[in-house]
Amino acid sequence: PTPFIYITSFADRDTIQQVKLTMPSGYVVKPFNEKEVYSAIEIALYKNEQQPVKEMSLQGLNSHLEDTLTEREFEVVRGILDGLTNNQIAAHNFVSENTIKTHIKNIYTKLKTHSRAQLVTKVLSMIT
């Protein structure tokens, strides 16, 4: 997965708790300067390079689920983890964007999630 950093003016306890669930590579609070952002990016990229690449398989992911994913749903999950938009996932899989939206709705149900961020967090916790 691509490392990401939050840049925000919010630093209250509730926001920080919610942000932690998405496992960001960094969190920069406004006002900030160029050095702070540069440092956060450098550290995020370094940490990402140091992490071993985990292979994700349909069988491995399904071993954690009661209601298993189909092969097509698994491909949609991979697209989401790669940071692709619904339109990009649709083009890659030669289906309509509405079909992808239906798959995502089914995936959310099967993973008991409600957003892309929750989906990514849950899948990453299953493969690490």
Tab-separated table of N, CA, C and O in Angstrom:
chain	number	residue	atom	x	y	z
A	1	PRO	N	0.819	-1.199	0.000
A	1	PRO	CA	0.000	0.000	0.000
A	1	PRO	C	0.860	1.259	0.000
A	1	PRO	O	1.946	1.288	0.545
A	2	THR	N	0.329	2.281	-0.585
A	2	THR	CA	1.023	3.555	-0.665
A	2	THR	C	1.006	4.245	0.696
A	2	THR	O	-0.042	4.344	1.330
A	3	PRO	N	2.177	4.734	1.147
A	3	PRO	CA	2.171	5.470	2.419
A	3	PRO	C	1.424	6.788	2.251
A	3	PRO	O	1.426	7.376	1.164
A	4	PHE	N	0.771	7.244	3.304
A	4	PHE	CA	0.059	8.520	3.239
A	4	PHE	C	0.203	9.263	4.546
A	4	PHE	O	0.422	8.662	5.598
A	5	ILE	N	0.108	10.588	4.454
A	5	ILE	CA	0.288	11.481	5.599
A	5	ILE	C	-0.917	12.418	5.665
A	5	ILE	O	-1.340	12.948	4.642
A	6	TYR	N	-1.437	12.608	6.858
A	6	TYR	CA	-2.493	13.602	7.050
A	6	TYR	C	-1.842	14.957	7.287
A	6	TYR	O	-0.878	15.064	8.048
A	7	ILE	N	-2.379	15.973	6.633
A	7	ILE	CA	-2.015	17.353	6.912
A	7	ILE	C	-3.320	18.045	7.264
A	7	ILE	O	-4.216	18.161	6.430
A	8	THR	N	-3.433	18.486	8.511
A	8	THR	CA	-4.721	18.950	9.009
A	8	THR	C	-4.545	19.987	10.111
A	8	THR	O	-3.450	20.143	10.660
A	9	SER	N	-5.615	20.655	10.440
A	9	SER	CA	-5.592	21.580	11.575
A	9	SER	C	-6.238	20.946	12.806
A	9	SER	O	-6.296	21.562	13.854
A	10	PHE	N	-6.696	19.699	12.670
A	10	PHE	CA	-7.363	19.032	13.776
A	10	PHE	C	-6.383	18.163	14.554
A	10	PHE	O	-5.707	17.309	13.990
A	11	ALA	N	-6.337	18.363	15.874
A	11	ALA	CA	-5.443	17.574	16.715
A	11	ALA	C	-6.132	17.145	18.005
A	11	ALA	O	-5.466	16.788	18.969
A	12	ASP	N	-7.468	17.171	17.999
A	12	ASP	CA	-8.193	16.762	19.204
A	12	ASP	C	-8.124	15.243	19.371
A	12	ASP	O	-7.838	14.501	18.441
A	13	ARG	N	-8.373	14.783	20.562
A	13	ARG	CA	-8.224	13.363	20.917
A	13	ARG	C	-9.090	12.446	20.042
A	13	ARG	O	-8.624	11.414	19.569
A	14	ASP	N	-10.356	12.833	19.811
A	14	ASP	CA	-11.253	11.989	19.010
A	14	ASP	C	-10.754	11.844	17.575
A	14	ASP	O	-10.778	10.753	17.007
A	15	THR	N	-10.294	12.947	16.995
A	15	THR	CA	-9.771	12.894	15.624
A	15	THR	C	-8.548	11.998	15.562
A	15	THR	O	-8.431	11.152	14.668
A	16	ILE	N	-7.640	12.155	16.506
A	16	ILE	CA	-6.422	11.331	16.530
A	16	ILE	C	-6.785	9.849	16.662
A	16	ILE	O	-6.196	8.996	15.981
A	17	GLN	N	-7.760	9.531	17.479
A	17	GLN	CA	-8.178	8.131	17.644
A	17	GLN	C	-8.719	7.567	16.330
A	17	GLN	O	-8.424	6.432	15.965
A	18	GLN	N	-9.513	8.359	15.617
A	18	GLN	CA	-10.050	7.910	14.331
A	18	GLN	C	-8.946	7.758	13.292
A	18	GLN	O	-8.931	6.804	12.521
A	19	VAL	N	-8.014	8.680	13.278
A	19	VAL	CA	-6.909	8.647	12.318
A	19	VAL	C	-6.042	7.410	12.550
A	19	VAL	O	-5.603	6.762	11.599
A	20	LYS	N	-5.810	7.058	13.784
A	20	LYS	CA	-4.962	5.896	14.092
A	20	LYS	C	-5.511	4.621	13.465
A	20	LYS	O	-4.740	3.745	13.058
A	21	LEU	N	-6.816	4.520	13.338
A	21	LEU	CA	-7.433	3.331	12.746
A	21	LEU	C	-7.068	3.170	11.269
A	21	LEU	O	-7.090	2.060	10.740
A	22	THR	N	-6.714	4.271	10.602
A	22	THR	CA	-6.357	4.198	9.183
A	22	THR	C	-4.872	3.930	8.974
A	22	THR	O	-4.423	3.792	7.835
A	23	MET	N	-4.112	3.864	10.045
A	23	MET	CA	-2.689	3.547	10.016
A	23	MET	C	-1.900	4.438	9.059
A	23	MET	O	-1.230	3.956	8.147
A	24	PRO	N	-1.930	5.756	9.284
A	24	PRO	CA	-1.197	6.653	8.384
A	24	PRO	C	0.311	6.553	8.611
A	24	PRO	O	0.772	6.064	9.646
A	25	SER	N	1.050	7.042	7.654
A	25	SER	CA	2.512	7.075	7.786
A	25	SER	C	2.973	8.338	8.498
A	25	SER	O	4.128	8.444	8.876
A	26	GLY	N	2.081	9.282	8.668
A	26	GLY	CA	2.426	10.511	9.356
A	26	GLY	C	1.216	11.384	9.586
A	26	GLY	O	0.143	11.147	9.032
A	27	TYR	N	1.415	12.408	10.419
A	27	TYR	CA	0.337	13.321	10.771
A	27	TYR	C	0.974	14.677	11.050
A	27	TYR	O	1.741	14.816	12.006
A	28	VAL	N	0.699	15.659	10.216
A	28	VAL	CA	1.278	16.988	10.361
A	28	VAL	C	0.144	17.956	10.659
A	28	VAL	O	-0.858	18.000	9.944
A	29	VAL	N	0.314	18.735	11.733
A	29	VAL	CA	-0.725	19.668	12.157
A	29	VAL	C	-0.361	21.078	11.686
A	29	VAL	O	0.784	21.519	11.809
A	30	LYS	N	-1.368	21.763	11.122
A	30	LYS	CA	-1.186	23.152	10.687
A	30	LYS	C	-1.082	24.050	11.911
A	30	LYS	O	-1.691	23.753	12.932
A	31	PRO	N	-0.383	25.148	11.859
A	31	PRO	CA	0.469	25.587	10.759
A	31	PRO	C	1.754	24.754	10.736
A	31	PRO	O	2.247	24.317	11.769
A	32	PHE	N	2.256	24.533	9.559
A	32	PHE	CA	3.475	23.750	9.398
A	32	PHE	C	4.409	24.490	8.457
A	32	PHE	O	4.010	25.430	7.787
A	33	ASN	N	5.657	24.046	8.452
A	33	ASN	CA	6.588	24.647	7.505
A	33	ASN	C	7.083	23.566	6.544
A	33	ASN	O	6.819	22.378	6.724
A	34	GLU	N	7.790	23.994	5.540
A	34	GLU	CA	8.257	23.092	4.487
A	34	GLU	C	9.113	21.956	5.054
A	34	GLU	O	8.988	20.800	4.636
A	35	LYS	N	9.954	22.251	6.031
A	35	LYS	CA	10.836	21.226	6.613
A	35	LYS	C	10.036	20.132	7.315
A	35	LYS	O	10.389	18.964	7.251
A	36	GLU	N	8.967	20.500	7.996
A	36	GLU	CA	8.140	19.509	8.691
A	36	GLU	C	7.488	18.544	7.699
A	36	GLU	O	7.473	17.335	7.918
A	37	VAL	N	6.949	19.083	6.619
A	37	VAL	CA	6.307	18.238	5.601
A	37	VAL	C	7.345	17.358	4.920
A	37	VAL	O	7.142	16.157	4.741
A	38	TYR	N	8.471	17.941	4.552
A	38	TYR	CA	9.539	17.178	3.903
A	38	TYR	C	9.998	16.033	4.811
A	38	TYR	O	10.153	14.897	4.356
A	39	SER	N	10.209	16.321	6.085
A	39	SER	CA	10.649	15.291	7.033
A	39	SER	C	9.615	14.180	7.161
A	39	SER	O	9.959	12.998	7.183
A	40	ALA	N	8.344	14.550	7.248
A	40	ALA	CA	7.282	13.547	7.373
A	40	ALA	C	7.238	12.652	6.140
A	40	ALA	O	7.078	11.427	6.249
A	41	ILE	N	7.415	13.238	4.953
A	41	ILE	CA	7.408	12.454	3.716
A	41	ILE	C	8.608	11.514	3.674
A	41	ILE	O	8.477	10.332	3.346
A	42	GLU	N	9.782	12.029	4.008
A	42	GLU	CA	10.996	11.205	3.991
A	42	GLU	C	10.875	10.022	4.949
A	42	GLU	O	11.225	8.892	4.597
A	43	ILE	N	10.384	10.257	6.139
A	43	ILE	CA	10.236	9.177	7.118
A	43	ILE	C	9.199	8.165	6.646
A	43	ILE	O	9.394	6.956	6.752
A	44	ALA	N	8.078	8.642	6.101
A	44	ALA	CA	7.028	7.737	5.612
A	44	ALA	C	7.570	6.849	4.495
A	44	ALA	O	7.322	5.629	4.487
A	45	LEU	N	8.308	7.431	3.556
A	45	LEU	CA	8.866	6.642	2.460
A	45	LEU	C	9.899	5.637	2.972
A	45	LEU	O	9.942	4.488	2.530
A	46	TYR	N	10.726	6.051	3.910
A	46	TYR	CA	11.735	5.141	4.470
A	46	TYR	C	11.068	3.972	5.184
A	46	TYR	O	11.441	2.816	4.978
A	47	LYS	N	10.070	4.266	6.020
A	47	LYS	CA	9.363	3.196	6.734
A	47	LYS	C	8.709	2.229	5.756
A	47	LYS	O	8.726	1.019	5.955
A	48	ASN	N	8.144	2.756	4.692
A	48	ASN	CA	7.486	1.919	3.700
A	48	ASN	C	8.487	0.999	2.999
A	48	ASN	O	8.198	-0.161	2.745
A	49	GLU	N	9.680	1.502	2.705
A	49	GLU	CA	10.720	0.697	2.058
A	49	GLU	C	11.224	-0.407	2.968
A	49	GLU	O	11.632	-1.465	2.498
A	50	GLN	N	11.206	-0.172	4.272
A	50	GLN	CA	11.743	-1.139	5.226
A	50	GLN	C	10.784	-2.276	5.530
A	50	GLN	O	11.202	-3.322	6.022
A	51	GLN	N	9.519	-2.081	5.256
A	51	GLN	CA	8.531	-3.113	5.558
A	51	GLN	C	8.569	-4.199	4.493
A	51	GLN	O	8.551	-3.897	3.300
A	52	PRO	N	8.638	-5.464	4.919
A	52	PRO	CA	8.615	-6.536	3.927
A	52	PRO	C	7.273	-6.567	3.205
A	52	PRO	O	6.239	-6.259	3.784
A	53	VAL	N	7.317	-6.892	1.934
A	53	VAL	CA	6.097	-6.968	1.141
A	53	VAL	C	5.337	-8.225	1.532
A	53	VAL	O	5.879	-9.325	1.530
A	54	LYS	N	4.095	-8.056	1.897
A	54	LYS	CA	3.242	-9.184	2.271
A	54	LYS	C	2.414	-9.584	1.065
A	54	LYS	O	1.800	-8.746	0.423
A	55	GLU	N	2.417	-10.833	0.770
A	55	GLU	CA	1.590	-11.333	-0.318
A	55	GLU	C	0.175	-11.558	0.193
A	55	GLU	O	-0.016	-12.093	1.278
A	56	MET	N	-0.770	-11.167	-0.599
A	56	MET	CA	-2.162	-11.350	-0.226
A	56	MET	C	-2.789	-12.286	-1.248
A	56	MET	O	-2.665	-12.080	-2.448
A	57	SER	N	-3.432	-13.309	-0.759
A	57	SER	CA	-4.117	-14.244	-1.646
A	57	SER	C	-5.596	-14.296	-1.288
A	57	SER	O	-5.984	-13.973	-0.163
A	58	LEU	N	-6.383	-14.716	-2.246
A	58	LEU	CA	-7.821	-14.855	-2.014
A	58	LEU	C	-8.075	-15.860	-0.901
A	58	LEU	O	-8.846	-15.594	0.015
A	59	GLN	N	-7.385	-16.997	-0.951
A	59	GLN	CA	-7.584	-18.022	0.075
A	59	GLN	C	-7.169	-17.517	1.454
A	59	GLN	O	-7.843	-17.771	2.453
A	60	GLY	N	-6.039	-16.794	1.502
A	60	GLY	CA	-5.567	-16.264	2.780
A	60	GLY	C	-6.541	-15.266	3.378
A	60	GLY	O	-6.822	-15.303	4.570
A	61	LEU	N	-7.064	-14.396	2.544
A	61	LEU	CA	-8.027	-13.405	3.020
A	61	LEU	C	-9.329	-14.083	3.435
A	61	LEU	O	-9.883	-13.796	4.494
A	62	ASN	N	-9.796	-15.008	2.609
A	62	ASN	CA	-11.049	-15.704	2.913
A	62	ASN	C	-10.959	-16.560	4.169
A	62	ASN	O	-11.975	-16.837	4.805
A	63	SER	N	-9.757	-16.969	4.545
A	63	SER	CA	-9.609	-17.780	5.754
A	63	SER	C	-9.991	-17.000	7.009
A	63	SER	O	-10.249	-17.588	8.053
A	64	HIS	N	-10.065	-15.668	6.902
A	64	HIS	CA	-10.447	-14.811	8.020
A	64	HIS	C	-11.924	-14.418	7.989
A	64	HIS	O	-12.389	-13.721	8.881
A	65	LEU	N	-12.642	-14.838	6.955
A	65	LEU	CA	-14.015	-14.361	6.757
A	65	LEU	C	-15.029	-15.482	6.846
A	65	LEU	O	-14.770	-16.601	6.384
A	66	GLU	N	-16.193	-15.162	7.400
A	66	GLU	CA	-17.307	-16.111	7.407
A	66	GLU	C	-17.949	-16.168	6.026
A	66	GLU	O	-18.246	-17.232	5.509
A	67	ASP	N	-18.203	-15.011	5.455
A	67	ASP	CA	-18.807	-14.875	4.129
A	67	ASP	C	-17.680	-14.517	3.168
A	67	ASP	O	-17.203	-13.389	3.152
A	68	THR	N	-17.211	-15.468	2.388
A	68	THR	CA	-15.998	-15.301	1.599
A	68	THR	C	-16.186	-14.419	0.371
A	68	THR	O	-17.289	-14.286	-0.160
A	69	LEU	N	-15.079	-13.836	-0.071
A	69	LEU	CA	-15.069	-12.988	-1.258
A	69	LEU	C	-14.975	-13.836	-2.522
A	69	LEU	O	-14.340	-14.887	-2.520
A	70	THR	N	-15.562	-13.334	-3.587
A	70	THR	CA	-15.410	-13.974	-4.893
A	70	THR	C	-14.081	-13.510	-5.491
A	70	THR	O	-13.454	-12.561	-4.993
A	71	GLU	N	-13.665	-14.152	-6.575
A	71	GLU	CA	-12.431	-13.729	-7.242
A	71	GLU	C	-12.533	-12.286	-7.715
A	71	GLU	O	-11.574	-11.517	-7.602
A	72	ARG	N	-13.674	-11.893	-8.260
A	72	ARG	CA	-13.857	-10.520	-8.754
A	72	ARG	C	-13.817	-9.528	-7.591
A	72	ARG	O	-13.202	-8.471	-7.695
A	73	GLU	N	-14.458	-9.859	-6.476
A	73	GLU	CA	-14.420	-8.979	-5.308
A	73	GLU	C	-12.984	-8.836	-4.796
A	73	GLU	O	-12.569	-7.750	-4.395
A	74	PHE	N	-12.235	-9.921	-4.838
A	74	PHE	CA	-10.837	-9.882	-4.422
A	74	PHE	C	-10.043	-8.922	-5.316
A	74	PHE	O	-9.213	-8.150	-4.829
A	75	GLU	N	-10.299	-8.941	-6.615
A	75	GLU	CA	-9.625	-8.020	-7.530
A	75	GLU	C	-9.996	-6.570	-7.211
A	75	GLU	O	-9.151	-5.672	-7.312
A	76	VAL	N	-11.228	-6.339	-6.825
A	76	VAL	CA	-11.663	-4.987	-6.433
A	76	VAL	C	-10.927	-4.563	-5.162
A	76	VAL	O	-10.447	-3.423	-5.068
A	77	VAL	N	-10.813	-5.463	-4.197
A	77	VAL	CA	-10.071	-5.162	-2.966
A	77	VAL	C	-8.629	-4.783	-3.302
A	77	VAL	O	-8.091	-3.805	-2.781
A	78	ARG	N	-8.003	-5.539	-4.183
A	78	ARG	CA	-6.619	-5.233	-4.588
A	78	ARG	C	-6.535	-3.844	-5.209
A	78	ARG	O	-5.602	-3.085	-4.945
A	79	GLY	N	-7.521	-3.494	-6.028
A	79	GLY	CA	-7.552	-2.164	-6.630
A	79	GLY	C	-7.671	-1.067	-5.585
A	79	GLY	O	-6.989	-0.039	-5.661
A	80	ILE	N	-8.518	-1.284	-4.598
A	80	ILE	CA	-8.686	-0.313	-3.520
A	80	ILE	C	-7.380	-0.169	-2.747
A	80	ILE	O	-6.943	0.940	-2.440
A	81	LEU	N	-6.734	-1.291	-2.438
A	81	LEU	CA	-5.456	-1.226	-1.726
A	81	LEU	C	-4.387	-0.510	-2.541
A	81	LEU	O	-3.481	0.113	-1.985
A	82	ASP	N	-4.484	-0.593	-3.852
A	82	ASP	CA	-3.532	0.105	-4.727
A	82	ASP	C	-3.871	1.580	-4.890
A	82	ASP	O	-3.166	2.308	-5.589
A	83	GLY	N	-4.983	2.013	-4.283
A	83	GLY	CA	-5.368	3.420	-4.341
A	83	GLY	C	-6.095	3.823	-5.605
A	83	GLY	O	-6.184	5.007	-5.926
A	84	LEU	N	-6.641	2.851	-6.327
A	84	LEU	CA	-7.347	3.154	-7.573
A	84	LEU	C	-8.753	3.674	-7.294
A	84	LEU	O	-9.380	3.310	-6.299
A	85	THR	N	-9.257	4.479	-8.212
A	85	THR	CA	-10.638	4.948	-8.128
A	85	THR	C	-11.568	3.847	-8.656
A	85	THR	O	-11.112	2.894	-9.309
A	86	ASN	N	-12.859	4.010	-8.407
A	86	ASN	CA	-13.829	3.047	-8.940
A	86	ASN	C	-13.726	2.956	-10.462
A	86	ASN	O	-13.784	1.869	-11.035
A	87	ASN	N	-13.563	4.100	-11.115
A	87	ASN	CA	-13.462	4.132	-12.566
A	87	ASN	C	-12.220	3.369	-13.048
A	87	ASN	O	-12.276	2.622	-14.028
A	88	GLN	N	-11.099	3.553	-12.375
A	88	GLN	CA	-9.866	2.848	-12.744
A	88	GLN	C	-10.003	1.343	-12.525
A	88	GLN	O	-9.547	0.544	-13.355
A	89	ILE	N	-10.631	0.948	-11.423
A	89	ILE	CA	-10.849	-0.482	-11.155
A	89	ILE	C	-11.754	-1.070	-12.228
A	89	ILE	O	-11.520	-2.176	-12.721
A	90	ALA	N	-12.797	-0.328	-12.600
A	90	ALA	CA	-13.726	-0.788	-13.641
A	90	ALA	C	-12.987	-0.998	-14.955
A	90	ALA	O	-13.149	-2.027	-15.618
A	91	ALA	N	-12.180	-0.035	-15.347
A	91	ALA	CA	-11.439	-0.143	-16.607
A	91	ALA	C	-10.480	-1.325	-16.583
A	91	ALA	O	-10.378	-2.066	-17.564
A	92	HIS	N	-9.818	-1.514	-15.469
A	92	HIS	CA	-8.853	-2.616	-15.333
A	92	HIS	C	-9.537	-3.979	-15.434
A	92	HIS	O	-8.959	-4.943	-15.933
A	93	ASN	N	-10.781	-4.056	-14.948
A	93	ASN	CA	-11.515	-5.326	-14.926
A	93	ASN	C	-12.536	-5.445	-16.058
A	93	ASN	O	-13.311	-6.403	-16.094
A	94	PHE	N	-12.567	-4.453	-16.958
A	94	PHE	CA	-13.454	-4.471	-18.123
A	94	PHE	C	-14.933	-4.606	-17.749
A	94	PHE	O	-15.673	-5.383	-18.353
A	95	VAL	N	-15.330	-3.848	-16.723
A	95	VAL	CA	-16.733	-3.814	-16.300
A	95	VAL	C	-17.122	-2.350	-16.094
A	95	VAL	O	-16.280	-1.456	-16.134
A	96	SER	N	-18.394	-2.106	-15.823
A	96	SER	CA	-18.853	-0.735	-15.605
A	96	SER	C	-18.519	-0.273	-14.188
A	96	SER	O	-18.301	-1.087	-13.279
A	97	GLU	N	-18.525	1.033	-14.015
A	97	GLU	CA	-18.293	1.590	-12.680
A	97	GLU	C	-19.403	1.189	-11.715
A	97	GLU	O	-19.150	0.954	-10.538
A	98	ASN	N	-20.640	1.072	-12.218
A	98	ASN	CA	-21.747	0.627	-11.362
A	98	ASN	C	-21.534	-0.798	-10.866
A	98	ASN	O	-21.895	-1.130	-9.737
A	99	THR	N	-20.954	-1.647	-11.713
A	99	THR	CA	-20.649	-3.017	-11.287
A	99	THR	C	-19.633	-2.989	-10.146
A	99	THR	O	-19.775	-3.718	-9.160
A	100	ILE	N	-18.641	-2.128	-10.257
A	100	ILE	CA	-17.634	-1.997	-9.199
A	100	ILE	C	-18.289	-1.501	-7.915
A	100	ILE	O	-17.995	-2.006	-6.827
A	101	LYS	N	-19.185	-0.548	-8.024
A	101	LYS	CA	-19.894	-0.048	-6.841
A	101	LYS	C	-20.684	-1.162	-6.164
A	101	LYS	O	-20.727	-1.242	-4.934
A	102	THR	N	-21.297	-2.027	-6.957
A	102	THR	CA	-22.035	-3.171	-6.389
A	102	THR	C	-21.071	-4.115	-5.675
A	102	THR	O	-21.352	-4.585	-4.569
A	103	HIS	N	-19.929	-4.390	-6.309
A	103	HIS	CA	-18.923	-5.246	-5.664
A	103	HIS	C	-18.453	-4.637	-4.343
A	103	HIS	O	-18.331	-5.345	-3.336
A	104	ILE	N	-18.209	-3.338	-4.343
A	104	ILE	CA	-17.733	-2.674	-3.125
A	104	ILE	C	-18.783	-2.766	-2.027
A	104	ILE	O	-18.454	-3.040	-0.866
A	105	LYS	N	-20.035	-2.584	-2.375
A	105	LYS	CA	-21.116	-2.715	-1.388
A	105	LYS	C	-21.102	-4.117	-0.779
A	105	LYS	O	-21.202	-4.287	0.443
A	106	ASN	N	-20.959	-5.142	-1.626
A	106	ASN	CA	-20.905	-6.522	-1.137
A	106	ASN	C	-19.668	-6.774	-0.284
A	106	ASN	O	-19.732	-7.473	0.733
A	107	ILE	N	-18.541	-6.206	-0.685
A	107	ILE	CA	-17.295	-6.358	0.081
A	107	ILE	C	-17.444	-5.726	1.455
A	107	ILE	O	-17.052	-6.313	2.470
A	108	TYR	N	-18.013	-4.516	1.519
A	108	TYR	CA	-18.241	-3.861	2.807
A	108	TYR	C	-19.077	-4.754	3.724
A	108	TYR	O	-18.788	-4.883	4.909
A	109	THR	N	-20.100	-5.367	3.173
A	109	THR	CA	-20.956	-6.247	3.970
A	109	THR	C	-20.162	-7.446	4.485
A	109	THR	O	-20.226	-7.788	5.669
A	110	LYS	N	-19.410	-8.082	3.597
A	110	LYS	CA	-18.656	-9.286	3.972
A	110	LYS	C	-17.547	-8.983	4.979
A	110	LYS	O	-17.262	-9.808	5.847
A	111	LEU	N	-16.929	-7.808	4.862
A	111	LEU	CA	-15.844	-7.443	5.785
A	111	LEU	C	-16.353	-6.673	7.004
A	111	LEU	O	-15.573	-6.313	7.879
A	112	LYS	N	-17.660	-6.395	7.017
A	112	LYS	CA	-18.281	-5.634	8.103
A	112	LYS	C	-17.599	-4.274	8.263
A	112	LYS	O	-17.198	-3.872	9.351
A	113	THR	N	-17.466	-3.582	7.123
A	113	THR	CA	-16.886	-2.246	7.092
A	113	THR	C	-17.862	-1.299	6.411
A	113	THR	O	-18.862	-1.739	5.835
A	114	HIS	N	-17.571	-0.001	6.473
A	114	HIS	CA	-18.476	0.995	5.901
A	114	HIS	C	-17.757	2.011	5.026
A	114	HIS	O	-18.402	2.916	4.502
A	115	SER	N	-16.439	1.897	4.900
A	115	SER	CA	-15.692	2.870	4.108
A	115	SER	C	-14.428	2.229	3.555
A	115	SER	O	-14.003	1.165	4.009
A	116	ARG	N	-13.821	2.899	2.594
A	116	ARG	CA	-12.561	2.422	2.026
A	116	ARG	C	-11.475	2.357	3.100
A	116	ARG	O	-10.697	1.414	3.145
A	117	ALA	N	-11.438	3.377	3.953
A	117	ALA	CA	-10.417	3.412	5.012
A	117	ALA	C	-10.564	2.213	5.945
A	117	ALA	O	-9.577	1.555	6.293
A	118	GLN	N	-11.794	1.914	6.356
A	118	GLN	CA	-12.019	0.753	7.217
A	118	GLN	C	-11.652	-0.536	6.498
A	118	GLN	O	-11.064	-1.439	7.094
A	119	LEU	N	-12.002	-0.624	5.221
A	119	LEU	CA	-11.685	-1.814	4.434
A	119	LEU	C	-10.170	-2.026	4.380
A	119	LEU	O	-9.683	-3.128	4.634
A	120	VAL	N	-9.429	-0.975	4.063
A	120	VAL	CA	-7.967	-1.076	3.969
A	120	VAL	C	-7.378	-1.487	5.315
A	120	VAL	O	-6.554	-2.398	5.390
A	121	THR	N	-7.833	-0.851	6.379
A	121	THR	CA	-7.332	-1.178	7.710
A	121	THR	C	-7.601	-2.635	8.056
A	121	THR	O	-6.714	-3.346	8.550
A	122	LYS	N	-8.799	-3.101	7.788
A	122	LYS	CA	-9.163	-4.472	8.129
A	122	LYS	C	-8.375	-5.484	7.294
A	122	LYS	O	-7.850	-6.461	7.828
A	123	VAL	N	-8.265	-5.243	5.995
A	123	VAL	CA	-7.527	-6.174	5.137
A	123	VAL	C	-6.062	-6.217	5.527
A	123	VAL	O	-5.467	-7.292	5.634
A	124	LEU	N	-5.470	-5.053	5.781
A	124	LEU	CA	-4.055	-5.027	6.172
A	124	LEU	C	-3.821	-5.754	7.500
A	124	LEU	O	-2.809	-6.422	7.658
A	125	SER	N	-4.778	-5.654	8.410
A	125	SER	CA	-4.628	-6.365	9.681
A	125	SER	C	-4.723	-7.881	9.487
A	125	SER	O	-4.166	-8.647	10.267
A	126	MET	N	-5.428	-8.316	8.452
A	126	MET	CA	-5.581	-9.748	8.187
A	126	MET	C	-4.340	-10.346	7.514
A	126	MET	O	-4.089	-11.532	7.661
A	127	ILE	N	-3.596	-9.530	6.774
A	127	ILE	CA	-2.471	-10.086	6.039
A	127	ILE	C	-1.133	-9.843	6.727
A	127	ILE	O	-0.109	-10.283	6.235
A	128	THR	N	-1.141	-9.120	7.838
A	128	THR	CA	0.136	-8.876	8.535
A	128	THR	C	0.277	-9.771	9.731
A	128	THR	O	-0.624	-10.402	10.182
